[in-house]
XYZ file of C-alpha atoms in Angstrom:
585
model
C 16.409 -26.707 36.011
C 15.980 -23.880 33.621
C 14.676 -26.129 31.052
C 12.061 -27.741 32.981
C 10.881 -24.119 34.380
C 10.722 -23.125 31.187
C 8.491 -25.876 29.923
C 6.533 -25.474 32.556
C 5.858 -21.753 31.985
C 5.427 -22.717 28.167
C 2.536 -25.176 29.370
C 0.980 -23.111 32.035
C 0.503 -20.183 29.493
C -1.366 -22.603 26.794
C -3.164 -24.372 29.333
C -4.538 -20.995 30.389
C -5.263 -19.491 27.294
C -6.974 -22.277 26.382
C -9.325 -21.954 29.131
C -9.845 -18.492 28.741
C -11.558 -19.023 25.171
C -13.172 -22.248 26.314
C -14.624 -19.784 29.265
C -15.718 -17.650 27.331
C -16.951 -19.461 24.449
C -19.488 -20.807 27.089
C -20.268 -17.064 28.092
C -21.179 -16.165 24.418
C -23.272 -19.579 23.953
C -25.150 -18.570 27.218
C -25.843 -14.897 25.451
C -26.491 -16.108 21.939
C -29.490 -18.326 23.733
C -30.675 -16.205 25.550
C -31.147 -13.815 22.798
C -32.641 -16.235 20.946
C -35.444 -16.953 23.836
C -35.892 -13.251 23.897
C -36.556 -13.172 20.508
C -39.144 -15.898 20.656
C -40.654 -14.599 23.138
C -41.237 -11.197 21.631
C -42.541 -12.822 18.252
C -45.138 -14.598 20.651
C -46.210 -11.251 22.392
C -46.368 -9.984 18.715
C -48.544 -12.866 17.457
C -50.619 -11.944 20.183
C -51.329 -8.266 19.378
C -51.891 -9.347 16.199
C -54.618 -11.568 16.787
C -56.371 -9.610 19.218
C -56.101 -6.768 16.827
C -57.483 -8.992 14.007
C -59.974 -10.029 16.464
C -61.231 -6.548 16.881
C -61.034 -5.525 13.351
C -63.113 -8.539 12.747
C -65.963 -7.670 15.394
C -65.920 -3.871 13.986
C -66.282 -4.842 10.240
C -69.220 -7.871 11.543
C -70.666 -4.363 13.000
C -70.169 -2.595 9.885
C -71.842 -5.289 7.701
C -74.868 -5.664 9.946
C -75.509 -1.618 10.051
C -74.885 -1.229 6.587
C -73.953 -4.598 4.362
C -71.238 -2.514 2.373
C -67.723 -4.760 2.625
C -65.017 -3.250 4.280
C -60.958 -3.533 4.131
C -59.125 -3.286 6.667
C -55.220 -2.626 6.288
C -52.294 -1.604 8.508
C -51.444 1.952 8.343
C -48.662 2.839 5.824
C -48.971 -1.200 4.097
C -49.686 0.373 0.871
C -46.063 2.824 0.775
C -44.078 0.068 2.030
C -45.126 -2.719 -0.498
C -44.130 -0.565 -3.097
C -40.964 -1.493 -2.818
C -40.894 -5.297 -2.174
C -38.021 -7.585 -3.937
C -38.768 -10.434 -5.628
C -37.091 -14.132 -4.319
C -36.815 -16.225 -6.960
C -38.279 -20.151 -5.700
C -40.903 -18.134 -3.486
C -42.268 -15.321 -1.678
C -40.109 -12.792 -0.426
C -38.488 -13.378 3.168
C -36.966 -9.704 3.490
C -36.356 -7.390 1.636
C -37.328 -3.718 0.942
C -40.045 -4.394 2.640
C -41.922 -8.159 2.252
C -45.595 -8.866 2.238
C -46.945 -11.317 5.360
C -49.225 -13.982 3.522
C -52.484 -12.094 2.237
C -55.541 -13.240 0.364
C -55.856 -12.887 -3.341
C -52.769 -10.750 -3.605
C -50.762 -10.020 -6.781
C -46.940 -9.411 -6.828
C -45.638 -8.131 -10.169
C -41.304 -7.315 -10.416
C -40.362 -5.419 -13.711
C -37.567 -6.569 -15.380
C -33.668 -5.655 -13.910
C -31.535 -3.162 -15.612
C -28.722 -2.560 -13.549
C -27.172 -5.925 -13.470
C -28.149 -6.903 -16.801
C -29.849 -9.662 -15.570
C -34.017 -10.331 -14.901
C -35.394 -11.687 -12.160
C -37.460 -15.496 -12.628
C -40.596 -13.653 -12.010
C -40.134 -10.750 -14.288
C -43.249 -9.650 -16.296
C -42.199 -6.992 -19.349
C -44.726 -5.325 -19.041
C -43.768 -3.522 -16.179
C -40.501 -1.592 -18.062
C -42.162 1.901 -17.475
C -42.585 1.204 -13.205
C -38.663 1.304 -12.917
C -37.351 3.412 -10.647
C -34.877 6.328 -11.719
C -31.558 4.203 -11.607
C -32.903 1.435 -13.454
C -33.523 -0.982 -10.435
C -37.172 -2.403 -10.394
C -39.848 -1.803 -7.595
C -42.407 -4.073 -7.090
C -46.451 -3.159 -7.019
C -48.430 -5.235 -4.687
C -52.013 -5.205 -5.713
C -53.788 -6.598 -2.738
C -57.503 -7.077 -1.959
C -58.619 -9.077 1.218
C -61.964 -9.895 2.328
C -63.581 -7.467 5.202
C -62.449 -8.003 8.497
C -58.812 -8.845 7.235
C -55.867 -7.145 8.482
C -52.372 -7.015 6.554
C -49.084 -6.454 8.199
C -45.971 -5.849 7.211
C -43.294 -7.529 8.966
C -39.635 -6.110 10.450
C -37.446 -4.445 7.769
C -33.874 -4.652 7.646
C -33.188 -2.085 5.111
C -35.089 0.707 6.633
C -37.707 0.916 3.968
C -35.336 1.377 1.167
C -33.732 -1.429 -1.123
C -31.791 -4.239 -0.521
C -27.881 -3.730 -0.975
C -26.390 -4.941 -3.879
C -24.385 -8.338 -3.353
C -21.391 -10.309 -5.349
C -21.041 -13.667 -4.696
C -17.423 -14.787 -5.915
C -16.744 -18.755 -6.625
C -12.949 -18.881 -6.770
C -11.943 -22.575 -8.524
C -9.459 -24.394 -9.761
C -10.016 -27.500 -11.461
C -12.385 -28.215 -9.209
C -13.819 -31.416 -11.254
C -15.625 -32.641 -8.267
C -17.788 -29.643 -7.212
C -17.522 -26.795 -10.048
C -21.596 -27.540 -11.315
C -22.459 -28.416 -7.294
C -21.498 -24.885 -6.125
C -22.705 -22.800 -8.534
C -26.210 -24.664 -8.291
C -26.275 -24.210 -4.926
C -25.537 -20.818 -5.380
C -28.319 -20.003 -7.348
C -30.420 -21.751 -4.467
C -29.700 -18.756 -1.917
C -32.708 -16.370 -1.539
C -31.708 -12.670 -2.236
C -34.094 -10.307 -4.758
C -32.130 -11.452 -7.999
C -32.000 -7.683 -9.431
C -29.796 -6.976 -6.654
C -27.365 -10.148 -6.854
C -24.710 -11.375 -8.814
C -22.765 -14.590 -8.825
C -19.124 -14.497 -10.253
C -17.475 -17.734 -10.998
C -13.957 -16.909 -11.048
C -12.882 -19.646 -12.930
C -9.001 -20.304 -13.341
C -9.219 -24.248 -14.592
C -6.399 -25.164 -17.018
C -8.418 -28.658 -17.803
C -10.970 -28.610 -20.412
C -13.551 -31.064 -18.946
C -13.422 -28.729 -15.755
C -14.222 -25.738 -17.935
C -17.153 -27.374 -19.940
C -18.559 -28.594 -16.486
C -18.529 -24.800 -15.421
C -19.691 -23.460 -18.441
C -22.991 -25.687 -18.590
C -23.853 -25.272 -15.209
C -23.570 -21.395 -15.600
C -25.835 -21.533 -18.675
C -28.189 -23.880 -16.923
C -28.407 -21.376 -14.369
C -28.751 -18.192 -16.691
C -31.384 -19.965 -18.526
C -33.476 -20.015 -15.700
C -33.152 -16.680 -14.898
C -29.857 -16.131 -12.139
C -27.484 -13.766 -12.422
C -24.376 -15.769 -13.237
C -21.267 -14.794 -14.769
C -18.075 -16.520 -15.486
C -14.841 -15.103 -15.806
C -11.360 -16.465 -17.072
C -8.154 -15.474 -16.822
C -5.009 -15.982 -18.974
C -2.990 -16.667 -16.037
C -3.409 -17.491 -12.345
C -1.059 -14.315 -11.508
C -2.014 -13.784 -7.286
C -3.977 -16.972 -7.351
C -7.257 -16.564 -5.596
C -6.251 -13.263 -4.324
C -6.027 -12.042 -7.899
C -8.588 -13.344 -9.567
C -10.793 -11.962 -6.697
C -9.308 -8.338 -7.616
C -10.202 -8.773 -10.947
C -13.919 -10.410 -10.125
C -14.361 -7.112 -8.024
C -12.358 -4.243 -11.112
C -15.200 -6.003 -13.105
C -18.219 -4.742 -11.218
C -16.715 -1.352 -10.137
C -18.862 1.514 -10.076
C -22.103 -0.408 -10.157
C -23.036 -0.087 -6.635
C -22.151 -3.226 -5.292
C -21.845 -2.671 -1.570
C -20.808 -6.416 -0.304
C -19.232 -9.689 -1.385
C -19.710 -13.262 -0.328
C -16.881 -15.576 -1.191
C -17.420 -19.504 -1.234
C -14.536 -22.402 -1.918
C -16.010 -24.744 -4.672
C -16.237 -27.501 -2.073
C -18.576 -25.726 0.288
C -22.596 -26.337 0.257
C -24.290 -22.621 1.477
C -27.504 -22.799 3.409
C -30.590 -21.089 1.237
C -31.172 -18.036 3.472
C -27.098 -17.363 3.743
C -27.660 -13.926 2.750
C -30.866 -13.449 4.740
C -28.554 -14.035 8.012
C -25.460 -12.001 6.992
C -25.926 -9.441 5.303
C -29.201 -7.266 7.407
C -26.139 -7.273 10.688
C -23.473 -5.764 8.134
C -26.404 -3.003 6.927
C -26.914 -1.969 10.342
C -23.561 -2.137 11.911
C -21.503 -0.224 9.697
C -17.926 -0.763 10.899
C -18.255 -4.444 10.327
C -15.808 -5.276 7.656
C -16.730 -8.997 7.253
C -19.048 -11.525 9.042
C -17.471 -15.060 9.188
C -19.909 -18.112 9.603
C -19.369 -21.764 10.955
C -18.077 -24.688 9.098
C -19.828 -28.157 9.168
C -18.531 -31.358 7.357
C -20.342 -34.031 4.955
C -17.534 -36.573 5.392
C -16.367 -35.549 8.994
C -17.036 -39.456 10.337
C -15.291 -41.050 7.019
C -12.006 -41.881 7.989
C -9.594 -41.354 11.501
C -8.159 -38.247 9.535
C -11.427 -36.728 8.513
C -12.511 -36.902 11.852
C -9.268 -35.444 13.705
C -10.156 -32.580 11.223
C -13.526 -32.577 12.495
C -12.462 -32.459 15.748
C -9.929 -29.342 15.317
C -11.729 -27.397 13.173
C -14.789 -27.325 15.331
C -13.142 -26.219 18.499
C -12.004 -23.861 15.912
C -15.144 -22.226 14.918
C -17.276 -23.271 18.229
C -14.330 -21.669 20.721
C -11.344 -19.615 19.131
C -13.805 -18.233 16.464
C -16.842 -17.378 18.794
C -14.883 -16.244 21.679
C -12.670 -13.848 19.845
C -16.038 -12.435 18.303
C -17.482 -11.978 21.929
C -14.710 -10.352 23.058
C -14.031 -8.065 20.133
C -10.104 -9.349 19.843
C -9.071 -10.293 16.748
C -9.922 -13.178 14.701
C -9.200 -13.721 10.993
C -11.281 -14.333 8.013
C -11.450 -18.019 7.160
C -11.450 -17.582 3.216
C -14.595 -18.973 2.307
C -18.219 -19.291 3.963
C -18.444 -15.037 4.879
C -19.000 -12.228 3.556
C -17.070 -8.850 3.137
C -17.783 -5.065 2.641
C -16.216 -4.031 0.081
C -15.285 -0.510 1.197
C -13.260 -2.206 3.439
C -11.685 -4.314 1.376
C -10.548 -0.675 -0.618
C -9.746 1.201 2.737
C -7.149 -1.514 3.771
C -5.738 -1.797 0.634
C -7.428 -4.527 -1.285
C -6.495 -8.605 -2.008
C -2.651 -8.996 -2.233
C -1.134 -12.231 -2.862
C 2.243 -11.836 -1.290
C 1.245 -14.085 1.512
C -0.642 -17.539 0.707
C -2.952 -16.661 2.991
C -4.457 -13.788 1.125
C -7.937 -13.962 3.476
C -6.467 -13.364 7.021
C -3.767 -10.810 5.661
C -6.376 -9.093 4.683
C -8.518 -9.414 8.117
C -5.294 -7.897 9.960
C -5.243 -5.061 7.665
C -8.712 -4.108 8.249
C -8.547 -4.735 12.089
C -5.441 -2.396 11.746
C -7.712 0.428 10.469
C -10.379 0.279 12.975
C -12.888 -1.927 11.490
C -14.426 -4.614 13.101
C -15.945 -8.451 12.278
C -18.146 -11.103 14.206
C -19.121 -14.724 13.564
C -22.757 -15.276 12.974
C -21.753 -19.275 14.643
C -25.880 -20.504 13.972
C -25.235 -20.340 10.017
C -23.730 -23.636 8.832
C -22.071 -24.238 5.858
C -21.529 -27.864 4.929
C -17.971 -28.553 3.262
C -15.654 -31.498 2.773
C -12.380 -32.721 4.221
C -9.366 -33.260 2.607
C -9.658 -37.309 3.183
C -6.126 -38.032 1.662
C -2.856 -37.210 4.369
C -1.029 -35.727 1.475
C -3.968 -33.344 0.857
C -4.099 -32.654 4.228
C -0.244 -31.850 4.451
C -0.764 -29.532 1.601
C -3.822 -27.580 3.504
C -1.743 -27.529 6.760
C 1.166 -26.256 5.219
C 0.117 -23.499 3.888
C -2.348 -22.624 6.542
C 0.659 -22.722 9.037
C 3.448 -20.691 6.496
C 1.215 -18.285 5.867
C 0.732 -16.713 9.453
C 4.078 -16.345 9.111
C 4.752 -14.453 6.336
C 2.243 -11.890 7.938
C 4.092 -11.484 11.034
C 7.142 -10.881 8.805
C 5.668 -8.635 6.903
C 3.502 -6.565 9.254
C 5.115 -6.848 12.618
C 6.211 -3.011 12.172
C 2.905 -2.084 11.009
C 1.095 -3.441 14.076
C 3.141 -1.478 16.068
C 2.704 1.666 14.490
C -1.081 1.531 13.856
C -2.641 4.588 14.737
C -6.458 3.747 14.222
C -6.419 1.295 16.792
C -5.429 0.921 20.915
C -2.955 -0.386 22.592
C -4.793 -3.143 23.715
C -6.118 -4.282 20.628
C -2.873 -4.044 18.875
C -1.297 -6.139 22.057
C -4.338 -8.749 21.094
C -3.227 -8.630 17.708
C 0.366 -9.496 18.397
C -0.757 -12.442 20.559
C -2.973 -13.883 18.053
C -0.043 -15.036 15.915
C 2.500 -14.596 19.202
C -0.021 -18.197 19.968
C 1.853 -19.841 17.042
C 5.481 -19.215 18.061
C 4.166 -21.317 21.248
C 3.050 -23.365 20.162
C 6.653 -23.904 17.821
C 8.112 -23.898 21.209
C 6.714 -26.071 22.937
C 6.850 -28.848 19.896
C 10.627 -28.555 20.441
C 10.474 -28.464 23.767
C 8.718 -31.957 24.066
C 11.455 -33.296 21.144
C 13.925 -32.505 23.648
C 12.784 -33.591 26.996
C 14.284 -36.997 26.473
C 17.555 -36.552 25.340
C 17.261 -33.731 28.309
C 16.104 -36.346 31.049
C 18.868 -38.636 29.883
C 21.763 -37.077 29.599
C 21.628 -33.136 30.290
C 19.944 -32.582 33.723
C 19.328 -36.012 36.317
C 15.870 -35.723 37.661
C 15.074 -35.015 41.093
C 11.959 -34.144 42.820
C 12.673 -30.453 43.849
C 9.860 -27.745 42.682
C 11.025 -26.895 39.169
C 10.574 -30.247 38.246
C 7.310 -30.619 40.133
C 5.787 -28.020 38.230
C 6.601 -28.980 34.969
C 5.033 -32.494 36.045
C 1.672 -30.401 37.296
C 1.776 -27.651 34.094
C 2.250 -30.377 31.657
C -0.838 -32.559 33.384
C -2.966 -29.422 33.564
C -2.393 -28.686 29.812
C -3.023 -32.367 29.190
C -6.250 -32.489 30.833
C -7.107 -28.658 29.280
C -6.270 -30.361 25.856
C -8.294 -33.518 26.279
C -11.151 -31.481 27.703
C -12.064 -29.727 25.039
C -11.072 -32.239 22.435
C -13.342 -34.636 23.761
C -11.496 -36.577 25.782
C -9.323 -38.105 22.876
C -6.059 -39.533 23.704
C -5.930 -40.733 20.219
C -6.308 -36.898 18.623
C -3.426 -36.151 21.485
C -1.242 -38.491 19.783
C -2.303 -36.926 16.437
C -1.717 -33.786 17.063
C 1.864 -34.029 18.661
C 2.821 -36.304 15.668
C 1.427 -33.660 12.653
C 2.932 -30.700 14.927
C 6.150 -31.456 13.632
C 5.080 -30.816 10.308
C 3.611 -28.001 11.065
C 6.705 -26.416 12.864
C 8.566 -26.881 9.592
C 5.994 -24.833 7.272
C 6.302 -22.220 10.148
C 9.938 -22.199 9.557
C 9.467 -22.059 5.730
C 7.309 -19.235 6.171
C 9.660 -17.007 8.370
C 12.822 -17.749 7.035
C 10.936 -17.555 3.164
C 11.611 -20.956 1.564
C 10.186 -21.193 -2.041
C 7.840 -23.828 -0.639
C 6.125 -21.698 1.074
C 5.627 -18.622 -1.222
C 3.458 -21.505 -4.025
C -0.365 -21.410 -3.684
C -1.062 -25.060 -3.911
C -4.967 -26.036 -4.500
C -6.271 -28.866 -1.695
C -7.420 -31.193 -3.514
C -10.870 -32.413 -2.964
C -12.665 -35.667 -4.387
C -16.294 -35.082 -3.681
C -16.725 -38.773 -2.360
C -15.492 -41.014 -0.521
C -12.392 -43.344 -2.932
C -12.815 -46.343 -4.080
C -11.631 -49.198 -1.751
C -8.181 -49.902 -1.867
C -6.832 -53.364 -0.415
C -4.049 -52.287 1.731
C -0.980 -53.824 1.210
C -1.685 -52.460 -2.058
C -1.924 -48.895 -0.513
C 1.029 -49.637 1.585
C 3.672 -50.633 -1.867
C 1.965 -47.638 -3.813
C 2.914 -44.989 -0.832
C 6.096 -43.980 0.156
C 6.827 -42.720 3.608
C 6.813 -39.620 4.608
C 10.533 -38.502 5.245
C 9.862 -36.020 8.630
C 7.756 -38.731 10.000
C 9.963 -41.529 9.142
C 12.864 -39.964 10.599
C 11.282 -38.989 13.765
C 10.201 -42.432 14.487
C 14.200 -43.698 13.878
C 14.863 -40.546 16.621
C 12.175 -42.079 19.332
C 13.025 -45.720 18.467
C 16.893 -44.670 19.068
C 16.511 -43.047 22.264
C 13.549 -45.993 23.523
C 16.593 -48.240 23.212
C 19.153 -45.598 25.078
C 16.270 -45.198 27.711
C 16.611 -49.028 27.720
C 20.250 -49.062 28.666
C 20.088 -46.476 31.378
C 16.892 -48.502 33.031
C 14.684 -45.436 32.331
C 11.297 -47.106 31.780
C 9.158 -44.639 31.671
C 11.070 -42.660 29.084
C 11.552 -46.198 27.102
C 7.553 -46.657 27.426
C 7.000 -43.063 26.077
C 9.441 -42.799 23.518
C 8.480 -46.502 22.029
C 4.616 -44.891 22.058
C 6.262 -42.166 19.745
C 8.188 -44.230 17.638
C 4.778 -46.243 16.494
C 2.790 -43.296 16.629
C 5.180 -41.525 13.442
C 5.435 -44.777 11.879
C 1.705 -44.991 11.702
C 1.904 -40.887 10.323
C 4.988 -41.895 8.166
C 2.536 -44.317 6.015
C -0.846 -42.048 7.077
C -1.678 -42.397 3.368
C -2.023 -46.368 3.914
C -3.976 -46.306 7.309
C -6.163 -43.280 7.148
């Protein structure tokens, strides 16, 4: 009876907190829209003013030239002041900034050369050297001249009429063959005033054709004009973690106020910056600002899409939610951006964990800063499409919690810059995974349970596993859409996933090595598959669970038990299939 209770608690809690975020998820959708009709619907009203105030300007300056033919211009109040300032975008006309220029008529925009970052913006004109401000950065003159009747507006500022913050972009790689050049190009592609950017390409590659692929990108880039810099180490000492340290020791002191960190796989949208970085300048406890995940190969395979499916109740639930609620949610490692004086305060990158980026969000959240998701900014990234890749990802993704719990379950405790409450959310955020650990044991041991331990009977403890185990079913397949095939997934790669939780607690060797995912950039070439199937060898878990379900399919067999012989036979195939995932998927 107790075990069946238990299981039944164990399901009811996960069932529940499930709904909670998938509640509230829909809460935080249902604000984020109507935010966004708000906003429309004051840039209509706006549009409005300004045309009747054209309008009028218009009639007065028709006036004007029919009392006494003299032109006239006609100009917002202050427009002069606050173009002084404008940044320059490289690929086109500023879309923020210090302050940017609305479209004019026979306007001029001249950007003097850079001097802090050592690097000059694609529209730079030499001539301008002597219109520098004091500390070297550039201001912009806007030399404007409009026909009468025209009236020139500025519009909102996010920087409050001074310059934009300086921003490091960081490109960790590592033999990243596939997407080293596509990265760094499409870094270049994100609009941000070039004087006050920089884009660090951290790049530890041992292989020599990976190195000469970064290298010509980079000085494809800095030809035309982007701030690009590549740095090498002699050794990967911290792995990402520390060549990020030494990406940020190399900019120190020059004013660089936030960082935005890509994986070499991911595809950033143009106005990335534009959308993350004005929230962090106005909300100043905000240590990071994490952003959604999209896939380019998220419908190429059964594995890519079980990904797919996972990761975006990820980011569209657990991620959002957590953000609307102000609990606790972890930086993802790639697609965000972080202030750096954060970073400092909780006591930089440290690579004793192999998951450097949400050690590092628990540290900040145990000082007192904050984070959201920003979920409307999309970055497009691939899939490990190979089940041995995706092992790789998952075990260290799944270790790695665990190491933090070991090594700062006293320090949650004892944080003093935060509340109870928040430090209670903090403890069940990776509380969640030991669960979730318990309840994968719990299902490997209902049958041996049900066949030899406790005879069932139909009193309520075993009634209300029956209804808790139904309710988290239909929970699970709720949000995940309605997948009984992703069910059978999941339960079969949760296995694997309990053991690099145990490797990370108990501190196996395994699961102290940073090991790169390793991404292809395209789909493989077709492989027939008995060829697939002779050139992979089984996993050994999987393999072995699938002799444990076949074994007790035929005990459930013997002891007429047919609907524990009809669900442990389902398991049996269902790890065979994982067993030679590499074949199938």
């Amino acid at each position: 009876m107790i075990f069946y209770l238990s299981m039944a608690i164990l399901f009811t809690i996960y069932a529940l907190d499930l709904l909670l975020l998938v509640i509230t998820a829909a809460i935080a959708r249902s604000a984020e829209v109507a935010a966004l009709v708000r906003k429309r619907s004051s840039e209509r009203r706006s549009k409005k003013a300004q045309k009747a105030l054209q309008e009028k300007a218009a009639a007065a300056a028709a006036g004007a030239e029919g009392g006494s033919g003299a032109g006239a211009v006609v100009a917002a109040a202050g427009t002069t002041t606050a173009a002084a300032t404008a940044p320059a975008v490289a690929g086109g006309a500023p879309r923020f900034g210090a302050a940017a220029a609305a479209p004019v008529v026979n306007s001029e925009l001249r950007i003097s050369p850079s001097g802090s970052s050592g690097y000059s913006s694609t529209v730079a004109d030499s001539s301008l050297d002597d219109e520098s401000d004091e500390d070297g950065v550039p201001r912009a003159e806007i030399i404007t001249t409009a026909p009468a009747g025209t009236a020139i507006t500025l519009p909102d500022d996010p920087w409050g009429g001074g310059k934009a913050p300086k921003v490091l972009i960081q490109l960790p790689m590592y033999n990243e063959e596939a997407h080293a050049a596509a990265i760094i190009n499409a870094c270049c592609r994100i609009k941000y005033p070039r004087d006050r950017l920089l884009i660090q390409v951290l790049d530890d590659s041992t292989k020599e054709a990976v190195r000469q692929k970064v290298d010509a990108a980079a000085a494809l880039c800095i030809e035309n004009g982007q701030p690009v810099q590549v740095m090498r180490r002699d050794n990967r000492s911290g792995f990402k973690a520390g060549a990020m340290v030494e990406g940020l020791n190399r900019v120190e002191g020059l004013g660089y106020e936030y960082c935005a960190i890509f994986d070499a796989d991911f595809d950033p949208p143009a106005d990335f910056l534009e959308e993350t970085i004005p929230p962090m300048h106005r909300d100043k406890t905000l240590a990071y600002v994490q952003t959604r995940w999209a896939f380019t190969n998220g419908n190429e395979s059964f594995l890519t899409w079980a990904q797919k499916v996972n990761l975006s109740f990820h980011f569209d639930v657990e991620q959002r939610a957590r953000s609307f609620l102000g609990w606790f949610f972890n930086f993802n490692g790639t697609a965000g951006v972080w202030r750096i004086q954060s970073i400092h305060d909780a006591g930089g990158w440290q690579s004793d964990t192999v998951v450097e980026d949400m050690d590092l969000s628990l540290r900040c959240y145990l000082k007192g800063w904050n984070a959201i998701y920003l979920p409307h900014v999309d970055n497009n990234n691939e899939l490990p499409c190979t089940l041995s890749s995706y092992k790789t990802q998952q075990f260290r993704w799944l270790s790695g919690p665990m190491q933090i719990l070991v090594k700062s379950f006293k320090n949650i405790i004892h944080a003093k810059n935060i509340s109870f409450a928040r430090r209670a959310n903090a403890f069940w955020f990776f509380l969640r995974y030991m669960l979730f650990a318990a309840i994968t044991v719990g299902v490997l041991a209902v049958p041996p349970v049900a066949l030899w331990v406790e005879v069932w009977a139909w009193d309520w403890p075993h009634i209300y596993f029956i209804v808790a185990i139904n309710f988290a079913l239909a929970v699970f397949l709720y949000v995940t859409p309605f997948s009984i095939a992703y069910l059978f997934f999941s339960v079969a790669v949760g296995y694997m996933k309990l053991w690099a939780m145990i490797s990370g607690l108990i501190g196996l060797e395994k699961s102290k090595t940073w090991k790169v995912t390793q991404k292809y950039g395209a789909k493989q070439a077709s492989v027939g598959l008995l060829q697939r199937m002779t050139a992979h060898k089984p996993y050994a878990l999987e393999a072995c669970l699938a002799l444990y379900y076949g074994g007790l399919a035929a005990a459930a067999g013997v002891y007429a038990s047919w609907i524990m012989l009809g669900y442990c036979a389902l398991m049996c195939l269902v790890f065979l299939f994982i067993s030679f995932g590499d074949a199938y998927m």
